[in-house]
Structure formats: structure tokens, C-alpha cells
Amino acid sequence: MNQDNTTGLIPFTIDLTFEEARRRAEVVAALGPDWDPMATLRGEDEAYALLYSGLDAEQQRTYDLLVAAGVLPGEEPGRAASH
């Protein structure tokens, strides 16, 4: 009985670098020539500010706690949660 289970197996590897580059190019092409990334980012910032505006004191404390814990992003540029 052969104890080596790898006998006869052929290594199989795929480099997805080309496919990822192609996928990203297709996404950018689908956005079209009128896409303005800076306007999009400004819109996201405005939406984020609106989402967390008008909080009462308890909601604000909870929000601040979640920002401090890294669950929610803070106000810094390029914001993203740390977790």
C-alpha cells in the first residue's frame, strides 16, 4: 500500500495579476468619461457628515465610543475604521 498520497498529483497555480488588472480596467471604463473621483469623495464626505449629524447626547457618546474603539472611522481625511 502506498502511504504517499501526493504521488501522481500535478501542482496547479494561477497568477491572477493579469485578471485583476483587467477587472479594474473594466470598472474604470464602466464608470465612463464623466466620472469625477473628487466629486464622488466630496459626496461621500457630505453623506457621512449628514449620517452622524443631529445626534442627541447619548447617541453622541456612543458614536464617540465607537470611534475611539476603531469601530467607526473618525473625522480625519481618508477615514476608515481601524478594525
N, CA, C and O atoms as a Maestro MAE file, in Angstrom:
{
 s_m_m2io_version
 :::
 2.0.0
}

f_m_ct {
 s_m_title
 :::
 protein
 m_atom[332] {
  # First column is atom index #
  i_m_mmod_type
  r_m_x_coord
  r_m_y_coord
  r_m_z_coord
  i_m_residue_number
  s_m_chain_name
  s_m_pdb_residue_name
  s_m_pdb_atom_name
  i_m_atomic_number
  :::
  1 25 0.839 -1.167 0.000 1 A "MET " " N  " 7
  2 3 0.000 0.000 0.000 1 A "MET " " CA " 6
  3 2 0.888 1.236 0.000 1 A "MET " " C  " 6
  4 15 1.869 1.291 0.741 1 A "MET " " O  " 8
  5 25 0.559 2.221 -0.817 2 A "ASN " " N  " 7
  6 3 1.334 3.450 -0.936 2 A "ASN " " CA " 6
  7 2 0.810 4.471 0.075 2 A "ASN " " C  " 6
  8 15 -0.349 4.879 0.002 2 A "ASN " " O  " 8
  9 25 1.665 4.885 1.018 3 A "GLN " " N  " 7
  10 3 1.290 5.858 2.039 3 A "GLN " " CA " 6
  11 2 1.430 7.300 1.549 3 A "GLN " " C  " 6
  12 15 0.915 8.214 2.193 3 A "GLN " " O  " 8
  13 25 2.111 7.521 0.432 4 A "ASP " " N  " 7
  14 3 2.322 8.863 -0.099 4 A "ASP " " CA " 6
  15 2 1.137 9.242 -0.981 4 A "ASP " " C  " 6
  16 15 1.041 8.790 -2.122 4 A "ASP " " O  " 8
  17 25 0.232 10.072 -0.455 5 A "ASN " " N  " 7
  18 3 -0.970 10.459 -1.179 5 A "ASN " " CA " 6
  19 2 -0.714 11.486 -2.275 5 A "ASN " " C  " 6
  20 15 -1.611 11.768 -3.070 5 A "ASN " " O  " 8
  21 25 0.495 12.052 -2.335 6 A "THR " " N  " 7
  22 3 0.770 13.092 -3.328 6 A "THR " " CA " 6
  23 2 1.276 12.512 -4.644 6 A "THR " " C  " 6
  24 15 1.447 13.255 -5.611 6 A "THR " " O  " 8
  25 25 1.517 11.223 -4.705 7 A "THR " " N  " 7
  26 3 2.003 10.602 -5.928 7 A "THR " " CA " 6
  27 2 0.980 10.801 -7.030 7 A "THR " " C  " 6
  28 15 -0.206 10.524 -6.848 7 A "THR " " O  " 8
  29 25 1.445 11.282 -8.171 8 A "GLY " " N  " 7
  30 3 0.574 11.470 -9.306 8 A "GLY " " CA " 6
  31 2 -0.121 12.819 -9.358 8 A "GLY " " C  " 6
  32 15 -0.791 13.131 -10.343 8 A "GLY " " O  " 8
  33 25 0.027 13.624 -8.310 9 A "LEU " " N  " 7
  34 3 -0.589 14.939 -8.321 9 A "LEU " " CA " 6
  35 2 0.307 15.921 -9.070 9 A "LEU " " C  " 6
  36 15 1.533 15.857 -8.975 9 A "LEU " " O  " 8
  37 25 -0.306 16.811 -9.799 10 A "ILE " " N  " 7
  38 3 0.430 17.825 -10.552 10 A "ILE " " CA " 6
  39 2 0.156 19.175 -9.904 10 A "ILE " " C  " 6
  40 15 -1.003 19.532 -9.692 10 A "ILE " " O  " 8
  41 25 1.209 19.933 -9.583 11 A "PRO " " N  " 7
  42 3 0.994 21.253 -8.983 11 A "PRO " " CA " 6
  43 2 0.187 22.148 -9.933 11 A "PRO " " C  " 6
  44 15 0.399 22.135 -11.145 11 A "PRO " " O  " 8
  45 25 -0.724 22.911 -9.368 12 A "PHE " " N  " 7
  46 3 -1.576 23.789 -10.162 12 A "PHE " " CA " 6
  47 2 -1.549 25.175 -9.529 12 A "PHE " " C  " 6
  48 15 -1.994 25.344 -8.394 12 A "PHE " " O  " 8
  49 25 -1.040 26.154 -10.239 13 A "THR " " N  " 7
  50 3 -1.003 27.523 -9.727 13 A "THR " " CA " 6
  51 2 -1.555 28.471 -10.788 13 A "THR " " C  " 6
  52 15 -1.420 28.237 -11.989 13 A "THR " " O  " 8
  53 25 -2.172 29.532 -10.316 14 A "ILE " " N  " 7
  54 3 -2.721 30.556 -11.205 14 A "ILE " " CA " 6
  55 2 -2.267 31.914 -10.694 14 A "ILE " " C  " 6
  56 15 -2.395 32.217 -9.508 14 A "ILE " " O  " 8
  57 25 -1.739 32.722 -11.591 15 A "ASP " " N  " 7
  58 3 -1.384 34.093 -11.259 15 A "ASP " " CA " 6
  59 2 -2.547 34.971 -11.715 15 A "ASP " " C  " 6
  60 15 -2.788 35.116 -12.913 15 A "ASP " " O  " 8
  61 25 -3.263 35.556 -10.758 16 A "LEU " " N  " 7
  62 3 -4.437 36.348 -11.079 16 A "LEU " " CA " 6
  63 2 -4.122 37.826 -11.298 16 A "LEU " " C  " 6
  64 15 -5.040 38.638 -11.418 16 A "LEU " " O  " 8
  65 25 -2.837 38.188 -11.353 17 A "THR " " N  " 7
  66 3 -2.450 39.581 -11.519 17 A "THR " " CA " 6
  67 2 -3.044 40.179 -12.784 17 A "THR " " C  " 6
  68 15 -3.606 41.274 -12.743 17 A "THR " " O  " 8
  69 25 -2.931 39.481 -13.904 18 A "PHE " " N  " 7
  70 3 -3.456 39.993 -15.166 18 A "PHE " " CA " 6
  71 2 -4.967 40.149 -15.093 18 A "PHE " " C  " 6
  72 15 -5.507 41.164 -15.534 18 A "PHE " " O  " 8
  73 25 -5.656 39.153 -14.541 19 A "GLU " " N  " 7
  74 3 -7.115 39.219 -14.457 19 A "GLU " " CA " 6
  75 2 -7.575 40.353 -13.539 19 A "GLU " " C  " 6
  76 15 -8.586 40.998 -13.816 19 A "GLU " " O  " 8
  77 25 -6.852 40.597 -12.464 20 A "GLU " " N  " 7
  78 3 -7.217 41.699 -11.569 20 A "GLU " " CA " 6
  79 2 -7.011 43.033 -12.274 20 A "GLU " " C  " 6
  80 15 -7.845 43.928 -12.137 20 A "GLU " " O  " 8
  81 25 -5.940 43.187 -13.013 21 A "ALA " " N  " 7
  82 3 -5.706 44.421 -13.769 21 A "ALA " " CA " 6
  83 2 -6.801 44.614 -14.818 21 A "ALA " " C  " 6
  84 15 -7.277 45.731 -15.017 21 A "ALA " " O  " 8
  85 25 -7.195 43.554 -15.476 22 A "ARG " " N  " 7
  86 3 -8.266 43.630 -16.480 22 A "ARG " " CA " 6
  87 2 -9.588 44.013 -15.819 22 A "ARG " " C  " 6
  88 15 -10.334 44.835 -16.351 22 A "ARG " " O  " 8
  89 25 -9.876 43.424 -14.671 23 A "ARG " " N  " 7
  90 3 -11.115 43.726 -13.955 23 A "ARG " " CA " 6
  91 2 -11.161 45.192 -13.560 23 A "ARG " " C  " 6
  92 15 -12.186 45.852 -13.731 23 A "ARG " " O  " 8
  93 25 -10.057 45.705 -13.031 24 A "ARG " " N  " 7
  94 3 -10.015 47.117 -12.633 24 A "ARG " " CA " 6
  95 2 -10.171 48.040 -13.829 24 A "ARG " " C  " 6
  96 15 -10.845 49.066 -13.734 24 A "ARG " " O  " 8
  97 25 -9.563 47.695 -14.946 25 A "ALA " " N  " 7
  98 3 -9.698 48.497 -16.160 25 A "ALA " " CA " 6
  99 2 -11.155 48.518 -16.623 25 A "ALA " " C  " 6
  100 15 -11.648 49.551 -17.076 25 A "ALA " " O  " 8
  101 25 -11.834 47.398 -16.512 26 A "GLU " " N  " 7
  102 3 -13.243 47.330 -16.905 26 A "GLU " " CA " 6
  103 2 -14.118 48.175 -15.980 26 A "GLU " " C  " 6
  104 15 -15.074 48.803 -16.435 26 A "GLU " " O  " 8
  105 25 -13.801 48.194 -14.704 27 A "VAL " " N  " 7
  106 3 -14.564 49.013 -13.755 27 A "VAL " " CA " 6
  107 2 -14.410 50.489 -14.106 27 A "VAL " " C  " 6
  108 15 -15.396 51.225 -14.158 27 A "VAL " " O  " 8
  109 25 -13.174 50.921 -14.346 28 A "VAL " " N  " 7
  110 3 -12.928 52.322 -14.688 28 A "VAL " " CA " 6
  111 2 -13.616 52.665 -16.012 28 A "VAL " " C  " 6
  112 15 -14.188 53.747 -16.141 28 A "VAL " " O  " 8
  113 25 -13.570 51.773 -16.983 29 A "ALA " " N  " 7
  114 3 -14.244 52.010 -18.265 29 A "ALA " " CA " 6
  115 2 -15.752 52.116 -18.068 29 A "ALA " " C  " 6
  116 15 -16.403 52.934 -18.717 29 A "ALA " " O  " 8
  117 25 -16.308 51.309 -17.192 30 A "ALA " " N  " 7
  118 3 -17.749 51.335 -16.949 30 A "ALA " " CA " 6
  119 2 -18.180 52.628 -16.261 30 A "ALA " " C  " 6
  120 15 -19.321 53.065 -16.420 30 A "ALA " " O  " 8
  121 25 -17.279 53.240 -15.502 31 A "LEU " " N  " 7
  122 3 -17.613 54.499 -14.841 31 A "LEU " " CA " 6
  123 2 -17.814 55.618 -15.855 31 A "LEU " " C  " 6
  124 15 -18.554 56.570 -15.605 31 A "LEU " " O  " 8
  125 25 -17.161 55.498 -16.982 32 A "GLY " " N  " 7
  126 3 -17.347 56.462 -18.061 32 A "GLY " " CA " 6
  127 2 -16.460 57.685 -17.934 32 A "GLY " " C  " 6
  128 15 -15.822 57.891 -16.902 32 A "GLY " " O  " 8
  129 25 -16.418 58.499 -18.985 33 A "PRO " " N  " 7
  130 3 -15.520 59.651 -19.013 33 A "PRO " " CA " 6
  131 2 -15.976 60.798 -18.116 33 A "PRO " " C  " 6
  132 15 -15.178 61.682 -17.803 33 A "PRO " " O  " 8
  133 25 -17.232 60.803 -17.697 34 A "ASP " " N  " 7
  134 3 -17.739 61.900 -16.880 34 A "ASP " " CA " 6
  135 2 -17.563 61.670 -15.386 34 A "ASP " " C  " 6
  136 15 -17.919 62.533 -14.584 34 A "ASP " " O  " 8
  137 25 -17.027 60.531 -15.006 35 A "TRP " " N  " 7
  138 3 -16.843 60.221 -13.587 35 A "TRP " " CA " 6
  139 2 -15.795 61.147 -12.991 35 A "TRP " " C  " 6
  140 15 -14.691 61.272 -13.522 35 A "TRP " " O  " 8
  141 25 -16.141 61.788 -11.899 36 A "ASP " " N  " 7
  142 3 -15.241 62.717 -11.207 36 A "ASP " " CA " 6
  143 2 -14.945 62.158 -9.821 36 A "ASP " " C  " 6
  144 15 -15.783 62.262 -8.925 36 A "ASP " " O  " 8
  145 25 -13.769 61.568 -9.631 37 A "PRO " " N  " 7
  146 3 -13.492 60.939 -8.339 37 A "PRO " " CA " 6
  147 2 -13.503 61.937 -7.178 37 A "PRO " " C  " 6
  148 15 -13.914 61.581 -6.074 37 A "PRO " " O  " 8
  149 25 -13.064 63.168 -7.404 38 A "MET " " N  " 7
  150 3 -13.056 64.151 -6.315 38 A "MET " " CA " 6
  151 2 -14.489 64.522 -5.915 38 A "MET " " C  " 6
  152 15 -14.785 64.669 -4.729 38 A "MET " " O  " 8
  153 25 -15.369 64.672 -6.897 39 A "ALA " " N  " 7
  154 3 -16.765 64.963 -6.583 39 A "ALA " " CA " 6
  155 2 -17.399 63.791 -5.843 39 A "ALA " " C  " 6
  156 15 -18.208 63.991 -4.937 39 A "ALA " " O  " 8
  157 25 -17.043 62.599 -6.218 40 A "THR " " N  " 7
  158 3 -17.551 61.403 -5.538 40 A "THR " " CA " 6
  159 2 -17.107 61.383 -4.086 40 A "THR " " C  " 6
  160 15 -17.912 61.105 -3.196 40 A "THR " " O  " 8
  161 25 -15.832 61.674 -3.834 41 A "LEU " " N  " 7
  162 3 -15.322 61.703 -2.461 41 A "LEU " " CA " 6
  163 2 -15.986 62.806 -1.644 41 A "LEU " " C  " 6
  164 15 -16.315 62.602 -0.475 41 A "LEU " " O  " 8
  165 25 -16.184 63.974 -2.255 42 A "ARG " " N  " 7
  166 3 -16.877 65.060 -1.547 42 A "ARG " " CA " 6
  167 2 -18.304 64.633 -1.188 42 A "ARG " " C  " 6
  168 15 -18.779 64.897 -0.084 42 A "ARG " " O  " 8
  169 25 -18.978 63.974 -2.126 43 A "GLY " " N  " 7
  170 3 -20.321 63.488 -1.859 43 A "GLY " " CA " 6
  171 2 -20.356 62.475 -0.729 43 A "GLY " " C  " 6
  172 15 -21.271 62.491 0.095 43 A "GLY " " O  " 8
  173 25 -19.362 61.592 -0.685 44 A "GLU " " N  " 7
  174 3 -19.290 60.614 0.400 44 A "GLU " " CA " 6
  175 2 -19.060 61.299 1.740 44 A "GLU " " C  " 6
  176 15 -19.656 60.920 2.748 44 A "GLU " " O  " 8
  177 25 -18.191 62.314 1.748 45 A "ASP " " N  " 7
  178 3 -17.946 63.059 2.982 45 A "ASP " " CA " 6
  179 2 -19.214 63.767 3.451 45 A "ASP " " C  " 6
  180 15 -19.526 63.766 4.642 45 A "ASP " " O  " 8
  181 25 -19.944 64.372 2.513 46 A "GLU " " N  " 7
  182 3 -21.196 65.045 2.865 46 A "GLU " " CA " 6
  183 2 -22.211 64.052 3.419 46 A "GLU " " C  " 6
  184 15 -22.893 64.346 4.401 46 A "GLU " " O  " 8
  185 25 -22.316 62.892 2.805 47 A "ALA " " N  " 7
  186 3 -23.249 61.868 3.268 47 A "ALA " " CA " 6
  187 2 -22.866 61.365 4.654 47 A "ALA " " C  " 6
  188 15 -23.734 61.145 5.498 47 A "ALA " " O  " 8
  189 25 -21.559 61.182 4.893 48 A "TYR " " N  " 7
  190 3 -21.087 60.722 6.198 48 A "TYR " " CA " 6
  191 2 -21.415 61.754 7.268 48 A "TYR " " C  " 6
  192 15 -21.879 61.403 8.352 48 A "TYR " " O  " 8
  193 25 -21.169 63.048 6.959 49 A "ALA " " N  " 7
  194 3 -21.459 64.116 7.919 49 A "ALA " " CA " 6
  195 2 -22.961 64.164 8.218 49 A "ALA " " C  " 6
  196 15 -23.361 64.345 9.368 49 A "ALA " " O  " 8
  197 25 -23.772 64.007 7.206 50 A "LEU " " N  " 7
  198 3 -25.214 64.037 7.400 50 A "LEU " " CA " 6
  199 2 -25.695 62.836 8.216 50 A "LEU " " C  " 6
  200 15 -26.604 62.957 9.037 50 A "LEU " " O  " 8
  201 25 -25.085 61.692 7.987 51 A "LEU " " N  " 7
  202 3 -25.482 60.477 8.693 51 A "LEU " " CA " 6
  203 2 -25.330 60.628 10.203 51 A "LEU " " C  " 6
  204 15 -26.178 60.161 10.963 51 A "LEU " " O  " 8
  205 25 -24.255 61.278 10.637 52 A "TYR " " N  " 7
  206 3 -23.984 61.399 12.067 52 A "TYR " " CA " 6
  207 2 -24.259 62.803 12.592 52 A "TYR " " C  " 6
  208 15 -23.719 63.182 13.631 52 A "TYR " " O  " 8
  209 25 -25.083 63.578 11.902 53 A "SER " " N  " 7
  210 3 -25.450 64.907 12.395 53 A "SER " " CA " 6
  211 2 -26.720 64.805 13.226 53 A "SER " " C  " 6
  212 15 -27.510 63.875 13.063 53 A "SER " " O  " 8
  213 25 -26.903 65.755 14.102 54 A "GLY " " N  " 7
  214 3 -28.134 65.811 14.886 54 A "GLY " " CA " 6
  215 2 -28.273 64.723 15.933 54 A "GLY " " C  " 6
  216 15 -29.391 64.376 16.312 54 A "GLY " " O  " 8
  217 25 -27.171 64.180 16.405 55 A "LEU " " N  " 7
  218 3 -27.237 63.144 17.442 55 A "LEU " " CA " 6
  219 2 -27.560 63.785 18.782 55 A "LEU " " C  " 6
  220 15 -27.092 64.886 19.074 55 A "LEU " " O  " 8
  221 25 -28.357 63.104 19.598 56 A "ASP " " N  " 7
  222 3 -28.568 63.600 20.957 56 A "ASP " " CA " 6
  223 2 -27.335 63.234 21.793 56 A "ASP " " C  " 6
  224 15 -26.426 62.567 21.298 56 A "ASP " " O  " 8
  225 25 -27.304 63.665 23.046 57 A "ALA " " N  " 7
  226 3 -26.116 63.485 23.882 57 A "ALA " " CA " 6
  227 2 -25.724 62.011 24.044 57 A "ALA " " C  " 6
  228 15 -24.543 61.671 23.970 57 A "ALA " " O  " 8
  229 25 -26.699 61.152 24.261 58 A "GLU " " N  " 7
  230 3 -26.396 59.728 24.442 58 A "GLU " " CA " 6
  231 2 -25.883 59.105 23.143 58 A "GLU " " C  " 6
  232 15 -24.941 58.312 23.160 58 A "GLU " " O  " 8
  233 25 -26.503 59.465 22.021 59 A "GLN " " N  " 7
  234 3 -26.036 58.965 20.722 59 A "GLN " " CA " 6
  235 2 -24.620 59.457 20.422 59 A "GLN " " C  " 6
  236 15 -23.798 58.716 19.883 59 A "GLN " " O  " 8
  237 25 -24.343 60.715 20.775 60 A "GLN " " N  " 7
  238 3 -23.010 61.270 20.536 60 A "GLN " " CA " 6
  239 2 -21.968 60.539 21.373 60 A "GLN " " C  " 6
  240 15 -20.873 60.253 20.889 60 A "GLN " " O  " 8
  241 25 -22.304 60.235 22.630 61 A "ARG " " N  " 7
  242 3 -21.365 59.480 23.482 61 A "ARG " " CA " 6
  243 2 -21.094 58.099 22.878 61 A "ARG " " C  " 6
  244 15 -19.951 57.643 22.840 61 A "ARG " " O  " 8
  245 25 -22.150 57.446 22.409 62 A "THR " " N  " 7
  246 3 -21.989 56.129 21.787 62 A "THR " " CA " 6
  247 2 -21.142 56.231 20.532 62 A "THR " " C  " 6
  248 15 -20.254 55.409 20.309 62 A "THR " " O  " 8
  249 25 -21.411 57.236 19.716 63 A "TYR " " N  " 7
  250 3 -20.625 57.460 18.493 63 A "TYR " " CA " 6
  251 2 -19.160 57.673 18.847 63 A "TYR " " C  " 6
  252 15 -18.281 57.048 18.253 63 A "TYR " " O  " 8
  253 25 -18.888 58.556 19.815 64 A "ASP " " N  " 7
  254 3 -17.505 58.834 20.219 64 A "ASP " " CA " 6
  255 2 -16.820 57.571 20.741 64 A "ASP " " C  " 6
  256 15 -15.640 57.348 20.470 64 A "ASP " " O  " 8
  257 25 -17.550 56.750 21.482 65 A "LEU " " N  " 7
  258 3 -17.010 55.494 21.996 65 A "LEU " " CA " 6
  259 2 -16.634 54.555 20.846 65 A "LEU " " C  " 6
  260 15 -15.576 53.927 20.877 65 A "LEU " " O  " 8
  261 25 -17.500 54.461 19.835 66 A "LEU " " N  " 7
  262 3 -17.225 53.588 18.686 66 A "LEU " " CA " 6
  263 2 -16.057 54.099 17.848 66 A "LEU " " C  " 6
  264 15 -15.282 53.305 17.315 66 A "LEU " " O  " 8
  265 25 -15.927 55.413 17.729 67 A "VAL " " N  " 7
  266 3 -14.778 55.985 17.007 67 A "VAL " " CA " 6
  267 2 -13.503 55.685 17.776 67 A "VAL " " C  " 6
  268 15 -12.511 55.256 17.186 67 A "VAL " " O  " 8
  269 25 -13.516 55.906 19.092 68 A "ALA " " N  " 7
  270 3 -12.332 55.656 19.920 68 A "ALA " " CA " 6
  271 2 -11.919 54.189 19.873 68 A "ALA " " C  " 6
  272 15 -10.730 53.877 19.941 68 A "ALA " " O  " 8
  273 25 -12.889 53.291 19.758 69 A "ALA " " N  " 7
  274 3 -12.597 51.857 19.708 69 A "ALA " " CA " 6
  275 2 -12.163 51.402 18.317 69 A "ALA " " C  " 6
  276 15 -11.746 50.259 18.133 69 A "ALA " " O  " 8
  277 25 -12.265 52.309 17.331 70 A "GLY " " N  " 7
  278 3 -11.859 51.947 15.975 70 A "GLY " " CA " 6
  279 2 -12.933 51.224 15.184 70 A "GLY " " C  " 6
  280 15 -12.664 50.721 14.093 70 A "GLY " " O  " 8
  281 25 -14.138 51.165 15.714 71 A "VAL " " N  " 7
  282 3 -15.237 50.502 15.018 71 A "VAL " " CA " 6
  283 2 -15.760 51.385 13.894 71 A "VAL " " C  " 6
  284 15 -16.038 50.907 12.794 71 A "VAL " " O  " 8
  285 25 -15.891 52.681 14.179 72 A "LEU " " N  " 7
  286 3 -16.291 53.666 13.176 72 A "LEU " " CA " 6
  287 2 -15.104 54.576 12.880 72 A "LEU " " C  " 6
  288 15 -14.282 54.829 13.761 72 A "LEU " " O  " 8
  289 25 -15.010 55.065 11.655 73 A "PRO " " N  " 7
  290 3 -13.927 55.994 11.340 73 A "PRO " " CA " 6
  291 2 -14.189 57.353 11.974 73 A "PRO " " C  " 6
  292 15 -15.337 57.726 12.213 73 A "PRO " " O  " 8
  293 25 -13.123 58.084 12.243 74 A "GLY " " N  " 7
  294 3 -13.249 59.429 12.804 74 A "GLY " " CA " 6
  295 2 -13.388 60.458 11.699 74 A "GLY " " C  " 6
  296 15 -13.818 60.135 10.591 74 A "GLY " " O  " 8
  297 25 -13.034 61.671 11.993 75 A "GLU " " N  " 7
  298 3 -13.186 62.781 11.056 75 A "GLU " " CA " 6
  299 2 -11.954 63.020 10.193 75 A "GLU " " C  " 6
  300 15 -11.984 63.889 9.322 75 A "GLU " " O  " 8
  301 25 -10.880 62.281 10.405 76 A "GLU " " N  " 7
  302 3 -9.631 62.526 9.672 76 A "GLU " " CA " 6
  303 2 -9.792 62.199 8.181 76 A "GLU " " C  " 6
  304 15 -10.639 61.388 7.804 76 A "GLU " " O  " 8
  305 25 -8.967 62.840 7.335 77 A "PRO " " N  " 7
  306 3 -9.031 62.553 5.894 77 A "PRO " " CA " 6
  307 2 -8.716 61.089 5.620 77 A "PRO " " C  " 6
  308 15 -7.932 60.464 6.335 77 A "PRO " " O  " 8
  309 25 -9.335 60.555 4.578 78 A "GLY " " N  " 7
  310 3 -9.106 59.151 4.225 78 A "GLY " " CA " 6
  311 2 -9.614 58.230 5.302 78 A "GLY " " C  " 6
  312 15 -9.066 57.152 5.532 78 A "GLY " " O  " 8
  313 25 -10.652 58.660 5.950 79 A "ARG " " N  " 7
  314 3 -11.153 57.931 7.115 79 A "ARG " " CA " 6
  315 2 -11.524 56.484 6.786 79 A "ARG " " C  " 6
  316 15 -12.072 56.179 5.727 79 A "ARG " " O  " 8
  317 25 -11.213 55.636 7.708 80 A "ALA " " N  " 7
  318 3 -11.596 54.232 7.630 80 A "ALA " " CA " 6
  319 2 -11.500 53.685 9.040 80 A "ALA " " C  " 6
  320 15 -10.649 54.115 9.819 80 A "ALA " " O  " 8
  321 25 -12.347 52.759 9.367 81 A "ALA " " N  " 7
  322 3 -12.278 52.146 10.694 81 A "ALA " " CA " 6
  323 2 -10.974 51.382 10.806 81 A "ALA " " C  " 6
  324 15 -10.465 50.857 9.816 81 A "ALA " " O  " 8
  325 25 -10.434 51.321 12.017 82 A "SER " " N  " 7
  326 3 -9.141 50.666 12.198 82 A "SER " " CA " 6
  327 2 -9.254 49.162 12.331 82 A "SER " " C  " 6
  328 15 -8.235 48.474 12.385 82 A "SER " " O  " 8
  329 25 -10.461 48.634 12.384 83 A "HIS " " N  " 7
  330 3 -10.644 47.181 12.512 83 A "HIS " " CA " 6
  331 2 -11.269 46.623 11.275 83 A "HIS " " C  " 6
  332 15 -11.503 45.418 11.192 83 A "HIS " " O  " 8
  :::
 }
 m_bond[331] {
  # First column is bond index #
  i_m_from
  i_m_to
  i_m_order
  :::
  1 1 2 1
  2 2 3 1
  3 3 4 2
  4 3 5 1
  5 5 6 1
  6 6 7 1
  7 7 8 2
  8 7 9 1
  9 9 10 1
  10 10 11 1
  11 11 12 2
  12 11 13 1
  13 13 14 1
  14 14 15 1
  15 15 16 2
  16 15 17 1
  17 17 18 1
  18 18 19 1
  19 19 20 2
  20 19 21 1
  21 21 22 1
  22 22 23 1
  23 23 24 2
  24 23 25 1
  25 25 26 1
  26 26 27 1
  27 27 28 2
  28 27 29 1
  29 29 30 1
  30 30 31 1
  31 31 32 2
  32 31 33 1
  33 33 34 1
  34 34 35 1
  35 35 36 2
  36 35 37 1
  37 37 38 1
  38 38 39 1
  39 39 40 2
  40 39 41 1
  41 41 42 1
  42 42 43 1
  43 43 44 2
  44 43 45 1
  45 45 46 1
  46 46 47 1
  47 47 48 2
  48 47 49 1
  49 49 50 1
  50 50 51 1
  51 51 52 2
  52 51 53 1
  53 53 54 1
  54 54 55 1
  55 55 56 2
  56 55 57 1
  57 57 58 1
  58 58 59 1
  59 59 60 2
  60 59 61 1
  61 61 62 1
  62 62 63 1
  63 63 64 2
  64 63 65 1
  65 65 66 1
  66 66 67 1
  67 67 68 2
  68 67 69 1
  69 69 70 1
  70 70 71 1
  71 71 72 2
  72 71 73 1
  73 73 74 1
  74 74 75 1
  75 75 76 2
  76 75 77 1
  77 77 78 1
  78 78 79 1
  79 79 80 2
  80 79 81 1
  81 81 82 1
  82 82 83 1
  83 83 84 2
  84 83 85 1
  85 85 86 1
  86 86 87 1
  87 87 88 2
  88 87 89 1
  89 89 90 1
  90 90 91 1
  91 91 92 2
  92 91 93 1
  93 93 94 1
  94 94 95 1
  95 95 96 2
  96 95 97 1
  97 97 98 1
  98 98 99 1
  99 99 100 2
  100 99 101 1
  101 101 102 1
  102 102 103 1
  103 103 104 2
  104 103 105 1
  105 105 106 1
  106 106 107 1
  107 107 108 2
  108 107 109 1
  109 109 110 1
  110 110 111 1
  111 111 112 2
  112 111 113 1
  113 113 114 1
  114 114 115 1
  115 115 116 2
  116 115 117 1
  117 117 118 1
  118 118 119 1
  119 119 120 2
  120 119 121 1
  121 121 122 1
  122 122 123 1
  123 123 124 2
  124 123 125 1
  125 125 126 1
  126 126 127 1
  127 127 128 2
  128 127 129 1
  129 129 130 1
  130 130 131 1
  131 131 132 2
  132 131 133 1
  133 133 134 1
  134 134 135 1
  135 135 136 2
  136 135 137 1
  137 137 138 1
  138 138 139 1
  139 139 140 2
  140 139 141 1
  141 141 142 1
  142 142 143 1
  143 143 144 2
  144 143 145 1
  145 145 146 1
  146 146 147 1
  147 147 148 2
  148 147 149 1
  149 149 150 1
  150 150 151 1
  151 151 152 2
  152 151 153 1
  153 153 154 1
  154 154 155 1
  155 155 156 2
  156 155 157 1
  157 157 158 1
  158 158 159 1
  159 159 160 2
  160 159 161 1
  161 161 162 1
  162 162 163 1
  163 163 164 2
  164 163 165 1
  165 165 166 1
  166 166 167 1
  167 167 168 2
  168 167 169 1
  169 169 170 1
  170 170 171 1
  171 171 172 2
  172 171 173 1
  173 173 174 1
  174 174 175 1
  175 175 176 2
  176 175 177 1
  177 177 178 1
  178 178 179 1
  179 179 180 2
  180 179 181 1
  181 181 182 1
  182 182 183 1
  183 183 184 2
  184 183 185 1
  185 185 186 1
  186 186 187 1
  187 187 188 2
  188 187 189 1
  189 189 190 1
  190 190 191 1
  191 191 192 2
  192 191 193 1
  193 193 194 1
  194 194 195 1
  195 195 196 2
  196 195 197 1
  197 197 198 1
  198 198 199 1
  199 199 200 2
  200 199 201 1
  201 201 202 1
  202 202 203 1
  203 203 204 2
  204 203 205 1
  205 205 206 1
  206 206 207 1
  207 207 208 2
  208 207 209 1
  209 209 210 1
  210 210 211 1
  211 211 212 2
  212 211 213 1
  213 213 214 1
  214 214 215 1
  215 215 216 2
  216 215 217 1
  217 217 218 1
  218 218 219 1
  219 219 220 2
  220 219 221 1
  221 221 222 1
  222 222 223 1
  223 223 224 2
  224 223 225 1
  225 225 226 1
  226 226 227 1
  227 227 228 2
  228 227 229 1
  229 229 230 1
  230 230 231 1
  231 231 232 2
  232 231 233 1
  233 233 234 1
  234 234 235 1
  235 235 236 2
  236 235 237 1
  237 237 238 1
  238 238 239 1
  239 239 240 2
  240 239 241 1
  241 241 242 1
  242 242 243 1
  243 243 244 2
  244 243 245 1
  245 245 246 1
  246 246 247 1
  247 247 248 2
  248 247 249 1
  249 249 250 1
  250 250 251 1
  251 251 252 2
  252 251 253 1
  253 253 254 1
  254 254 255 1
  255 255 256 2
  256 255 257 1
  257 257 258 1
  258 258 259 1
  259 259 260 2
  260 259 261 1
  261 261 262 1
  262 262 263 1
  263 263 264 2
  264 263 265 1
  265 265 266 1
  266 266 267 1
  267 267 268 2
  268 267 269 1
  269 269 270 1
  270 270 271 1
  271 271 272 2
  272 271 273 1
  273 273 274 1
  274 274 275 1
  275 275 276 2
  276 275 277 1
  277 277 278 1
  278 278 279 1
  279 279 280 2
  280 279 281 1
  281 281 282 1
  282 282 283 1
  283 283 284 2
  284 283 285 1
  285 285 286 1
  286 286 287 1
  287 287 288 2
  288 287 289 1
  289 289 290 1
  290 290 291 1
  291 291 292 2
  292 291 293 1
  293 293 294 1
  294 294 295 1
  295 295 296 2
  296 295 297 1
  297 297 298 1
  298 298 299 1
  299 299 300 2
  300 299 301 1
  301 301 302 1
  302 302 303 1
  303 303 304 2
  304 303 305 1
  305 305 306 1
  306 306 307 1
  307 307 308 2
  308 307 309 1
  309 309 310 1
  310 310 311 1
  311 311 312 2
  312 311 313 1
  313 313 314 1
  314 314 315 1
  315 315 316 2
  316 315 317 1
  317 317 318 1
  318 318 319 1
  319 319 320 2
  320 319 321 1
  321 321 322 1
  322 322 323 1
  323 323 324 2
  324 323 325 1
  325 325 326 1
  326 326 327 1
  327 327 328 2
  328 327 329 1
  329 329 330 1
  330 330 331 1
  331 331 332 2
  :::
 }
}
